[in-house]
Amino acid sequence: MFIIFGTRGIKHTVKDSAVLSNSCPNCSQGSLVNKLYRRWFTLFFIPVIPLDVIDRFYACDKCNSAYNESIKNILEQSKTEIEENQRQAKLTFAKALIASMTHMAVIDNEFAAEEEREIMDAISNFPEFKDELNNIHTAIKATKNENNQVFNYLNEARKELSSEALINILAQAAVVLLADGSIEKEEEDLMKEYLIACGLPKEMYQTLIDRLQQKDISELQEGQLN
Ligand SMILES: [Zn+2]
């Protein structure tokens, strides 16, 4: 009997490897499926004995693009990077917020209970940064922005955040300004300095105050980012 034998590579799906959903860099819709080529011993062209693995890779189930297995780490890394950037932006927002609210509360040399409550409410929106924010609050309350740290926080915020986020910070600082029922000259001047520090026109001051006095301020409590 004439026996035909040989080897051939067959593509398999790696069963215990997670599918990377909707992450194809080429078509951005397809999912990447882990595949391998295994060499098989064939008898009469029929694979009968699995041999070594020749190659492992990811293939897109939509556009068929194939990627080196390292694509998995690259995709995971960028996900971690995105999350870290979001965390950083949130922290920058929270620091500028608590710093300016506290500064606004101490500028008239009277720290009212309503002001303290507004600030504590704001801190409670960021449980993950609670200690850091409490430290900032305590420091600014004690030094009254002696080292200009409030403007440093606002500068960082201006570099990293959108103007929408900046206006949100200033609106919440303005809530503190309005909390004790009267607007002192120091408070008004400080709010205008904040606007300038954030690259916003100081004429916005009146609009901001008018809006806040008309509106239910609880709507502004949700810290909005970017
Ligand atoms: Zn694709």
Coordinates of C-alpha atoms in Angstrom, one line a residue, residues 2-191:
F2 CA 1.2 3.4 -0.9
I3 CA 1.1 5.7 2.1
I4 CA 1.1 9.4 1.8
F5 CA 2.1 11.3 4.9
G6 CA 3.3 14.7 5.7
T7 CA 2.7 17.7 7.9
R8 CA 0.5 20.8 7.6
G9 CA -0.3 23.8 9.7
I10 CA -3.8 24.3 10.9
K11 CA -5.3 27.4 12.5
H12 CA -7.1 26.9 15.8
T13 CA -8.8 29.2 18.2
V14 CA -7.1 29.3 21.6
K15 CA -10.0 28.2 23.8
D16 CA -8.9 29.5 27.2
S17 CA -7.8 32.9 26.0
A18 CA -10.2 35.8 26.4
V19 CA -11.6 37.5 23.3
L20 CA -10.6 41.2 23.2
S21 CA -14.0 42.7 22.4
N22 CA -14.3 45.6 20.0
S23 CA -10.7 46.4 20.1
C24 CA -9.3 45.9 16.6
P25 CA -7.0 48.8 15.9
N26 CA -7.8 48.6 12.2
C27 CA -11.6 48.5 12.0
S28 CA -12.2 49.3 15.7
Q29 CA -15.4 47.2 15.6
G30 CA -14.1 43.7 15.4
S31 CA -13.1 41.6 18.3
L32 CA -9.6 40.0 18.5
V33 CA -9.6 36.3 18.9
N34 CA -6.5 34.5 20.0
K35 CA -5.4 32.0 17.3
L36 CA -2.6 29.5 16.9
Y37 CA -1.1 27.6 14.0
R38 CA -0.2 24.0 15.0
R39 CA 1.7 21.7 12.8
W40 CA -0.1 18.3 12.3
F41 CA 1.2 15.1 11.1
T42 CA -1.1 14.1 8.3
L43 CA -1.9 10.7 6.8
F44 CA -3.5 10.8 3.4
F45 CA -3.8 14.5 3.9
I46 CA -5.8 14.0 7.0
P47 CA -4.3 15.6 10.2
V48 CA -4.0 12.8 12.8
I49 CA -1.3 13.8 15.3
P50 CA -0.9 17.3 16.6
L51 CA 2.7 18.5 16.6
D52 CA 4.3 21.8 17.7
V53 CA 2.7 25.2 17.7
I54 CA 4.2 27.3 14.9
D55 CA 2.7 30.7 15.6
R56 CA 0.3 32.4 18.0
F57 CA -1.5 35.6 17.2
Y58 CA -4.7 37.6 17.4
A59 CA -7.1 37.8 14.4
C60 CA -10.0 40.3 14.0
D61 CA -13.3 38.5 13.5
K62 CA -14.5 41.4 11.2
C63 CA -11.7 42.6 9.0
N64 CA -9.3 39.6 9.5
S65 CA -6.3 41.7 10.4
A66 CA -3.8 39.7 12.3
Y67 CA -1.7 41.0 15.2
N68 CA 1.3 39.8 17.2
E69 CA 0.2 38.5 20.6
S70 CA 1.8 41.6 22.3
I71 CA -1.3 43.6 21.1
K72 CA -3.0 42.4 24.2
N73 CA -0.5 44.1 26.5
I74 CA -0.5 47.2 24.3
L75 CA -4.3 47.5 24.5
E76 CA -4.3 46.9 28.3
Q77 CA -1.6 49.4 28.8
S78 CA -3.5 52.1 27.0
K79 CA -6.7 51.3 29.0
T80 CA -4.7 51.7 32.2
E81 CA -3.2 55.0 30.9
I82 CA -6.7 56.3 30.1
E83 CA -7.9 55.4 33.5
E84 CA -4.9 57.0 35.1
N85 CA -5.4 60.2 33.1
Q86 CA -9.0 60.4 34.2
R87 CA -8.1 59.9 37.8
Q88 CA -5.5 62.6 37.5
A89 CA -8.0 65.0 35.9
K90 CA -10.5 64.3 38.7
L91 CA -7.9 64.9 41.4
T92 CA -6.8 68.2 39.7
F93 CA -10.5 69.2 39.6
A94 CA -11.1 68.3 43.2
K95 CA -8.0 70.0 44.5
A96 CA -8.7 73.3 42.7
L97 CA -12.3 73.0 43.9
I98 CA -11.7 72.5 47.6
A99 CA -8.8 75.0 47.6
S100 CA -10.9 77.8 46.0
M101 CA -14.0 77.0 48.1
T102 CA -11.9 77.1 51.3
H103 CA -10.1 80.2 50.3
M104 CA -13.5 81.9 49.5
A105 CA -14.8 80.9 52.9
V106 CA -11.9 82.4 54.8
I107 CA -11.3 85.6 52.8
D108 CA -13.8 87.7 54.8
N109 CA -12.2 86.4 58.1
E110 CA -15.4 84.7 59.2
F111 CA -15.7 81.1 58.6
A112 CA -19.5 80.5 58.6
A113 CA -21.0 77.1 59.4
E114 CA -22.9 77.1 56.1
E115 CA -19.6 77.6 54.3
E116 CA -18.0 74.7 56.1
R117 CA -21.0 72.5 55.3
E118 CA -20.7 73.3 51.5
I119 CA -17.1 72.4 51.6
M120 CA -17.6 69.1 53.5
D121 CA -20.3 68.2 51.0
A122 CA -18.0 68.8 48.1
I123 CA -15.2 66.7 49.7
S124 CA -17.7 63.9 50.2
N125 CA -18.1 63.7 46.4
F126 CA -14.5 62.5 46.2
P127 CA -14.2 59.7 48.7
E128 CA -11.0 58.4 46.9
F129 CA -9.2 61.7 47.6
K130 CA -10.7 62.4 51.0
D131 CA -7.5 62.7 53.0
E132 CA -5.7 64.8 50.5
L133 CA -8.6 67.2 50.2
N134 CA -9.1 67.4 53.9
N135 CA -5.4 68.3 54.2
I136 CA -5.7 71.1 51.6
H137 CA -8.8 72.4 53.3
T138 CA -7.1 72.5 56.7
A139 CA -3.9 74.1 55.3
I140 CA -5.7 76.9 53.4
K141 CA -8.0 77.5 56.4
A142 CA -4.9 78.0 58.6
T143 CA -2.7 80.0 56.2
K144 CA -5.4 81.8 54.2
N145 CA -3.5 81.2 50.9
E146 CA -0.3 82.7 52.3
N147 CA 1.8 80.9 49.7
N148 CA -0.6 81.4 46.9
Q149 CA -1.3 77.7 46.7
V150 CA -4.9 78.2 45.6
F151 CA -3.8 79.9 42.4
N152 CA -1.3 77.1 41.8
Y153 CA -4.2 74.6 42.0
L154 CA -6.2 76.8 39.7
N155 CA -3.3 77.0 37.3
E156 CA -2.9 73.3 37.2
A157 CA -6.7 73.0 36.6
R158 CA -6.5 75.5 33.7
K159 CA -3.7 73.5 32.1
E160 CA -5.5 70.1 32.4
L161 CA -9.2 70.7 32.3
S162 CA -11.8 72.1 30.0
S163 CA -13.3 75.6 30.6
E164 CA -16.6 73.9 31.4
A165 CA -14.9 72.1 34.3
L166 CA -13.3 75.5 35.4
I167 CA -16.6 77.3 35.4
N168 CA -18.0 74.4 37.4
I169 CA -15.2 74.9 40.0
L170 CA -15.9 78.7 40.1
A171 CA -19.6 78.2 40.4
Q172 CA -19.1 76.0 43.4
A173 CA -16.7 78.6 44.9
A174 CA -19.4 81.2 44.3
V175 CA -21.9 78.9 46.2
V176 CA -19.6 79.4 49.2
L177 CA -19.5 83.1 48.6
L178 CA -23.3 83.2 48.7
A179 CA -23.7 80.6 51.6
D180 CA -23.7 83.1 54.4
G181 CA -26.3 85.3 52.7
S182 CA -24.1 88.4 52.0
I183 CA -21.4 89.2 49.4
E184 CA -18.4 90.9 50.9
K185 CA -16.2 93.1 48.8
E186 CA -13.2 90.7 49.4
E187 CA -15.3 87.9 48.1
E188 CA -16.3 89.7 45.0
D189 CA -12.7 90.7 44.2
L190 CA -11.5 87.2 44.9
M191 CA -14.0 85.7 42.5

